[in-house]
Short mmCIF file of C-alpha atoms in Angstrom, two decimals:
data_model
loop_
_atom_site.label_atom_id
_atom_site.label_comp_id
_atom_site.label_asym_id
_atom_site.label_seq_id
_atom_site.Cartn_x
_atom_site.Cartn_y
_atom_site.Cartn_z
CA MET A 1 -5.84 130.39 71.78
CA VAL A 2 -9.57 129.90 72.25
CA SER A 3 -10.98 127.83 75.05
CA LYS A 4 -11.98 124.34 74.03
CA VAL A 5 -15.58 124.32 72.86
CA HIS A 6 -17.86 121.90 71.06
CA GLY A 7 -19.94 123.64 68.42
CA ARG A 8 -18.93 126.51 66.20
CA GLY A 9 -22.33 128.25 66.03
CA ARG A 10 -25.04 129.06 68.53
CA GLU A 11 -26.92 125.83 67.81
CA ARG A 12 -24.62 122.93 68.67
CA GLY A 13 -26.36 119.75 67.56
CA ARG A 14 -26.56 116.41 69.33
CA ALA A 15 -23.54 116.92 71.57
CA ALA A 16 -25.16 119.93 73.25
CA ARG A 17 -28.61 118.57 73.90
CA GLY A 18 -27.70 117.30 77.38
CA SER A 19 -26.09 120.61 78.27
CA VAL A 20 -29.24 122.46 77.19
CA VAL A 21 -31.36 120.34 79.51
CA PHE A 22 -28.85 120.76 82.34
CA GLY A 23 -28.78 124.52 81.78
CA LEU A 24 -32.54 124.76 81.96
CA LEU A 25 -32.61 122.73 85.18
CA CYS A 26 -30.00 125.07 86.69
CA THR A 27 -32.09 128.02 85.62
CA VAL A 28 -35.09 126.60 87.47
CA VAL A 29 -33.02 126.25 90.62
CA LEU A 30 -31.36 129.64 90.39
CA ALA A 31 -34.08 131.85 89.07
CA GLY A 32 -37.39 130.06 89.12
CA THR A 33 -39.70 128.88 86.38
CA GLY A 34 -40.62 132.39 85.29
CA TYR A 35 -37.18 133.02 83.84
CA VAL A 36 -37.21 129.63 82.07
CA ALA A 37 -40.52 130.50 80.42
CA TRP A 38 -39.16 133.88 79.34
CA GLU A 39 -36.01 132.27 77.88
CA LEU A 40 -37.98 129.63 75.96
CA ARG A 41 -40.33 132.30 74.62
CA GLY A 42 -37.28 134.18 73.33
CA ILE A 43 -36.19 131.11 71.40
CA ALA A 44 -39.67 130.22 70.17
CA ALA A 45 -40.28 133.77 68.90
CA ASN A 46 -37.60 133.25 66.27
CA ARG A 47 -38.31 129.61 65.38
CA ALA A 48 -40.82 127.86 63.13
CA ASP A 49 -41.64 124.17 62.80
CA GLY A 50 -41.71 124.19 59.00
CA ASP A 51 -42.01 120.61 57.77
CA PRO A 52 -39.58 118.67 59.97
CA SER A 53 -40.51 115.34 58.36
CA GLN A 54 -39.11 116.68 55.09
CA GLY A 55 -36.57 119.07 56.62
CA THR A 56 -37.99 122.07 54.75
CA TYR A 57 -39.08 125.57 55.73
CA GLN A 58 -40.66 128.13 53.42
CA GLN A 59 -39.86 131.59 54.79
CA ASP A 60 -42.60 134.17 55.25
CA PRO A 61 -41.62 137.11 52.97
CA GLU A 62 -42.81 139.81 55.38
CA ARG A 63 -40.87 138.32 58.27
CA ALA A 64 -37.78 138.01 56.06
CA ASP A 65 -38.06 141.67 55.02
CA LYS A 66 -38.19 142.71 58.67
CA THR A 67 -35.04 140.70 59.34
CA ALA A 68 -33.18 142.46 56.53
CA ALA A 69 -34.33 145.83 57.84
CA ALA A 70 -33.17 144.92 61.36
CA VAL A 71 -29.71 143.94 60.09
CA LEU A 72 -29.41 147.23 58.23
CA ASP A 73 -30.64 149.20 61.25
CA GLY A 74 -27.35 149.74 63.05
CA ILE A 75 -25.72 146.31 62.59
CA VAL A 76 -24.31 146.62 59.07
CA ARG A 77 -24.40 149.20 56.31
CA GLU A 78 -24.47 148.64 52.58
CA ASP A 79 -21.55 149.86 50.47
CA ALA A 80 -22.59 152.24 47.72
CA GLU A 81 -19.62 151.18 45.62
CA PRO A 82 -18.85 147.50 46.28
CA PRO A 83 -15.51 146.13 45.05
CA THR A 84 -15.47 144.41 41.69
CA ASP A 85 -15.01 140.65 41.60
CA GLY A 86 -11.53 141.16 40.19
CA GLN A 87 -10.48 143.33 43.12
CA ALA A 88 -11.92 140.92 45.65
CA PHE A 89 -10.28 137.85 44.20
CA ALA A 90 -6.95 139.65 43.86
CA ASP A 91 -7.09 140.66 47.52
CA GLY A 92 -7.91 137.15 48.72
CA GLY A 93 -5.74 135.24 46.28
CA ALA A 94 -8.47 132.63 46.34
CA ALA A 95 -8.52 131.65 42.68
CA VAL A 96 -5.11 129.95 42.77
CA ASP A 97 -4.80 126.32 41.61
CA TRP A 98 -2.86 125.13 44.64
CA ARG A 99 -1.51 121.93 43.09
CA SER A 100 0.20 123.68 40.19
CA ALA A 101 1.22 126.69 42.31
CA GLY A 102 3.11 124.70 44.92
CA TRP A 103 0.41 124.84 47.58
CA GLN A 104 1.60 124.55 51.17
CA PRO A 105 -0.31 124.19 54.45
CA SER A 106 -0.44 127.10 56.86
CA ASP A 107 2.68 127.47 59.00
CA PRO A 108 1.94 127.31 61.85
CA LEU A 109 -1.33 125.37 61.52
CA GLU A 110 -3.46 128.14 62.96
CA ALA A 111 -6.29 130.20 61.57
CA ARG A 112 -5.31 133.73 60.65
CA PRO A 113 -7.26 136.83 59.46
CA ALA A 114 -7.99 136.76 55.73
CA ALA A 115 -9.37 139.05 53.07
CA ALA A 116 -13.12 139.00 52.59
CA GLU A 117 -14.38 137.13 49.53
CA PRO A 118 -17.61 137.85 47.67
CA ALA A 119 -18.99 134.31 47.81
CA ILE A 120 -18.30 133.75 51.54
CA GLY A 121 -20.23 135.57 54.21
CA ALA A 122 -21.63 135.79 57.71
CA LEU A 123 -25.06 134.72 58.96
CA PHE A 124 -26.97 137.13 61.22
CA SER A 125 -30.05 136.54 63.38
CA PRO A 126 -31.07 139.91 64.85
CA GLY A 127 -33.29 139.88 67.91
CA THR A 128 -32.18 136.49 69.23
CA ASP A 129 -31.28 136.69 72.93
CA GLY A 130 -27.67 135.73 73.51
CA ASP A 131 -26.60 135.77 69.87
CA PRO A 132 -23.72 137.97 68.77
CA ASP A 133 -24.28 140.15 65.72
CA HIS A 134 -23.27 137.22 63.50
CA HIS A 135 -23.31 133.63 64.69
CA CYS A 136 -22.37 131.43 61.72
CA SER A 137 -20.90 131.48 58.22
CA GLY A 138 -22.03 130.41 54.75
CA VAL A 139 -20.89 130.10 51.14
CA VAL A 140 -22.57 130.73 47.80
CA VAL A 141 -22.71 127.56 45.71
CA HIS A 142 -23.52 127.25 42.05
CA SER A 143 -27.13 126.32 41.36
CA PRO A 144 -29.58 126.58 38.42
CA ALA A 145 -31.41 129.54 39.98
CA GLY A 146 -28.25 131.25 41.21
CA ASP A 147 -29.71 131.84 44.67
CA LEU A 148 -28.18 129.17 46.92
CA ILE A 149 -25.82 129.05 49.89
CA ALA A 150 -24.50 126.09 51.85
CA THR A 151 -24.03 126.20 55.62
CA ALA A 152 -24.25 123.88 58.62
CA ALA A 153 -27.66 122.55 59.58
CA HIS A 154 -27.08 123.55 63.20
CA CYS A 155 -26.79 127.18 62.02
CA VAL A 156 -30.37 127.21 60.70
CA TYR A 157 -32.23 124.57 62.69
CA GLY A 158 -32.30 124.07 66.46
CA HIS A 159 -35.60 123.84 68.35
CA GLY A 160 -37.11 124.67 64.94
CA PHE A 161 -36.03 126.63 61.86
CA ARG A 162 -34.61 130.10 62.41
CA THR A 163 -37.05 132.65 61.07
CA ASN A 164 -34.77 135.71 61.55
CA LEU A 165 -31.88 134.68 59.33
CA ALA A 166 -29.88 136.93 56.96
CA PHE A 167 -26.75 136.33 54.91
CA VAL A 168 -24.18 139.08 54.25
CA PRO A 169 -21.73 137.98 51.54
CA GLY A 170 -18.25 139.49 51.62
CA TYR A 171 -18.88 140.92 55.09
CA ARG A 172 -16.08 143.01 56.58
CA ASP A 173 -15.96 145.58 59.39
CA GLY A 174 -19.68 146.26 59.55
CA VAL A 175 -20.09 146.64 55.77
CA ALA A 176 -22.33 144.60 53.49
CA PRO A 177 -20.64 145.23 50.13
CA TYR A 178 -23.00 142.92 48.22
CA GLY A 179 -26.20 143.57 50.16
CA VAL A 180 -28.24 141.69 52.75
CA TRP A 181 -29.99 138.51 51.59
CA VAL A 182 -32.80 136.59 53.31
CA PRO A 183 -34.16 133.07 52.88
CA THR A 184 -37.02 132.01 50.71
CA ARG A 185 -36.52 128.38 51.64
CA ILE A 186 -34.30 126.32 53.95
CA ASP A 187 -33.56 122.61 53.40
CA VAL A 188 -31.91 120.20 55.81
CA ASP A 189 -31.91 116.42 55.98
CA PRO A 190 -34.82 115.02 58.04
CA ARG A 191 -32.25 113.02 60.00
CA TRP A 192 -31.01 116.36 61.32
CA THR A 193 -34.46 117.64 62.37
CA GLU A 194 -35.24 114.30 63.99
CA ASP A 195 -32.07 113.65 65.96
CA GLN A 196 -29.42 116.26 65.06
CA ASP A 197 -27.38 113.50 63.38
CA PRO A 198 -23.84 114.94 62.93
CA ASP A 199 -23.44 112.98 59.71
CA HIS A 200 -26.08 115.28 58.20
CA ASP A 201 -25.01 118.69 59.52
CA ILE A 202 -25.52 120.37 56.13
CA ALA A 203 -28.11 122.90 55.00
CA PHE A 204 -28.92 124.65 51.74
CA VAL A 205 -30.66 128.02 51.84
CA ARG A 206 -32.24 129.79 48.87
CA LEU A 207 -32.05 133.59 49.13
CA ARG A 208 -33.36 136.85 47.74
CA ARG A 209 -32.38 140.47 48.29
CA PRO A 210 -35.27 142.64 49.54
CA GLY A 211 -35.79 145.71 47.38
CA TYR A 212 -34.01 144.18 44.40
CA PRO A 213 -36.58 141.96 42.64
CA GLY A 214 -35.05 139.62 40.11
CA GLN A 215 -31.45 140.10 41.28
CA ARG A 216 -29.61 136.79 41.57
CA LEU A 217 -27.10 136.23 44.34
CA GLU A 218 -24.67 134.30 42.14
CA ASP A 219 -24.61 137.10 39.56
CA VAL A 220 -23.50 139.52 42.27
CA THR A 221 -20.98 137.40 44.19
CA GLY A 222 -19.96 134.50 41.98
CA ALA A 223 -20.21 130.98 43.41
CA GLU A 224 -18.17 127.97 44.39
CA THR A 225 -18.64 124.64 42.64
CA ILE A 226 -19.83 121.88 44.94
CA ALA A 227 -18.25 118.42 44.74
CA PHE A 228 -20.01 115.27 45.91
CA ARG A 229 -18.09 112.17 46.97
CA PRO A 230 -14.79 114.10 46.89
CA GLU A 231 -11.57 112.14 46.87
CA LEU A 232 -9.61 112.40 50.11
CA PRO A 233 -7.03 113.32 51.25
CA ALA A 234 -7.03 116.67 49.45
CA PRO A 235 -5.32 120.04 49.94
CA ALA A 236 -7.92 122.33 51.44
CA ARG A 237 -8.58 125.55 53.26
CA LEU A 238 -11.35 126.46 55.62
CA VAL A 239 -12.82 129.95 55.91
CA GLY A 240 -15.26 131.35 58.45
CA TYR A 241 -16.26 134.31 60.59
CA SER A 242 -15.57 134.12 64.30
CA ASN A 243 -18.32 135.48 66.52
CA SER A 244 -15.89 138.09 67.79
CA SER A 245 -14.25 139.06 64.50
CA GLU A 246 -15.36 141.46 61.80
CA GLN A 247 -13.33 139.77 59.08
CA PRO A 248 -12.95 136.12 58.05
CA LEU A 249 -10.33 133.68 59.25
CA GLU A 250 -8.73 130.99 57.12
CA CYS A 251 -6.37 128.04 57.50
CA ARG A 252 -4.85 125.62 54.99
CA ASN A 253 -4.11 121.95 55.58
CA THR A 254 -4.85 118.55 54.08
CA ALA A 255 -8.46 117.41 54.47
CA VAL A 256 -8.66 113.73 55.38
CA ALA A 257 -11.45 111.21 55.94
CA ALA A 258 -12.52 110.72 59.56
CA GLY A 259 -14.40 107.50 58.95
CA PRO A 260 -16.90 107.14 56.11
CA THR A 261 -19.13 110.09 57.04
CA GLN A 262 -16.85 112.88 58.27
CA VAL A 263 -14.06 115.08 56.91
CA ARG A 264 -11.28 116.26 59.22
CA LEU A 265 -8.95 119.23 58.86
CA ASP A 266 -6.43 119.96 61.63
CA CYS A 267 -6.04 123.68 62.22
CA ALA A 268 -5.94 125.45 65.55
CA ASP A 269 -7.83 128.56 66.66
CA VAL A 270 -10.97 128.10 64.57
CA PRO A 271 -13.55 129.45 67.08
CA ASN A 272 -17.32 129.72 67.44
CA GLY A 273 -19.07 131.45 64.54
CA THR A 274 -17.10 129.65 61.86
CA SER A 275 -19.73 126.91 61.64
CA GLY A 276 -21.08 126.67 58.11
CA GLY A 277 -17.94 128.18 56.64
CA PRO A 278 -16.59 126.42 53.57
CA VAL A 279 -13.92 123.77 53.24
CA LEU A 280 -12.50 124.43 49.77
CA THR A 281 -10.05 122.46 47.73
CA ASP A 282 -8.13 123.61 44.65
CA ARG A 283 -9.97 125.51 41.91
CA ARG A 284 -12.51 126.83 44.47
CA THR A 285 -14.32 123.51 44.88
CA LEU A 286 -16.52 123.09 47.96
CA ILE A 287 -16.02 119.73 49.71
CA GLY A 288 -17.50 120.53 53.12
CA VAL A 289 -18.85 123.07 55.59
CA ILE A 290 -17.59 123.38 59.16
CA GLY A 291 -19.89 121.31 61.34
CA GLY A 292 -20.59 117.63 61.79
CA ARG A 293 -18.72 115.81 64.57
CA ASP A 294 -18.69 117.68 67.91
CA GLY A 295 -20.62 120.53 66.29
CA GLY A 296 -17.62 121.36 64.10
CA GLY A 297 -14.68 120.39 66.31
CA ASP A 298 -12.52 121.87 69.05
CA ASP A 299 -9.59 124.27 69.24
CA GLU A 300 -7.28 121.94 67.28
CA THR A 301 -9.49 120.19 64.72
CA SER A 302 -12.39 121.08 62.44
CA TYR A 303 -14.89 118.65 60.93
CA SER A 304 -17.48 118.59 58.17
CA SER A 305 -20.14 116.06 57.32
CA TYR A 306 -18.97 114.19 54.21
CA PHE A 307 -20.65 115.35 50.99
CA GLY A 308 -21.87 111.93 49.87
CA ASP A 309 -25.06 110.68 48.27
CA ALA A 310 -27.29 112.12 51.03
CA ALA A 311 -25.80 115.59 50.54
CA ARG A 312 -26.29 115.29 46.80
CA ALA A 313 -29.93 114.35 47.28
CA LEU A 314 -30.40 117.32 49.63
CA TYR A 315 -28.81 119.67 47.09
CA GLU A 316 -31.08 118.33 44.33
CA ARG A 317 -34.16 118.80 46.51
CA ALA A 318 -33.12 122.33 47.45
CA THR A 319 -32.61 123.37 43.83
CA LYS A 320 -35.91 122.03 42.40
#
């Protein structure tokens, strides 16, 4: 059982802002202003303002290439012979139509280790003080350019946009079977950049693979189909990478509405790092990403911002 926490990634949204201020004040008392300045410089070195009024950041290609190189320098290694899509889906059993196959919730309702899947991966930010090797999760979603992932906004924006971000699809035990991908552009709702509104804890990130010009992420990994204004309740499973695990976790239960702007899925033991991981209903349809209320939930419940009209508009902006 994990200790009760609020926030499934390193950036925790509105609920954590008071604790950040309190922590900085304690640092002043305990260690003096010099340490505070050093800590803030460490954050600022890997953040950029972008265009917060629009919620958009265009990544610098050289900086992105350095991030990919840092991930491949002792953190993960690429697999010379990645598994085929058929092997991966057979291992994970993820392509099942749960309604017709007699889908059942997890018993007990706890997250358990799962097989890696090509379209689901871990987010890395090398060089950030205090971050584990991977700090959040993400999922490839179908888009016209075939280069898009969805994740939680708090995974990519906190005190500015992360500039040292990399996505490793299908990650497992230190291996990047489908390569290391870095952003070209990050899009979040301006209501997130302004006030970390948990009803808009969604981000879309366009990616490329350094050294492989023209290769499309979706052609390599496949993609989930995103659903806007999904009908609830719905049978669902959540998937994500714990900070302390080298393989994904998953749990199945019924996703229900938690008011008009949040989706709730009760599953225990879904710890930090799973933020941004997908909430998928039957036929591999994405209806949420772990985040939203309380930064994603606590040790009994996970949340996602509801994929309504605002999420659709964000997706359309990200794919233009």
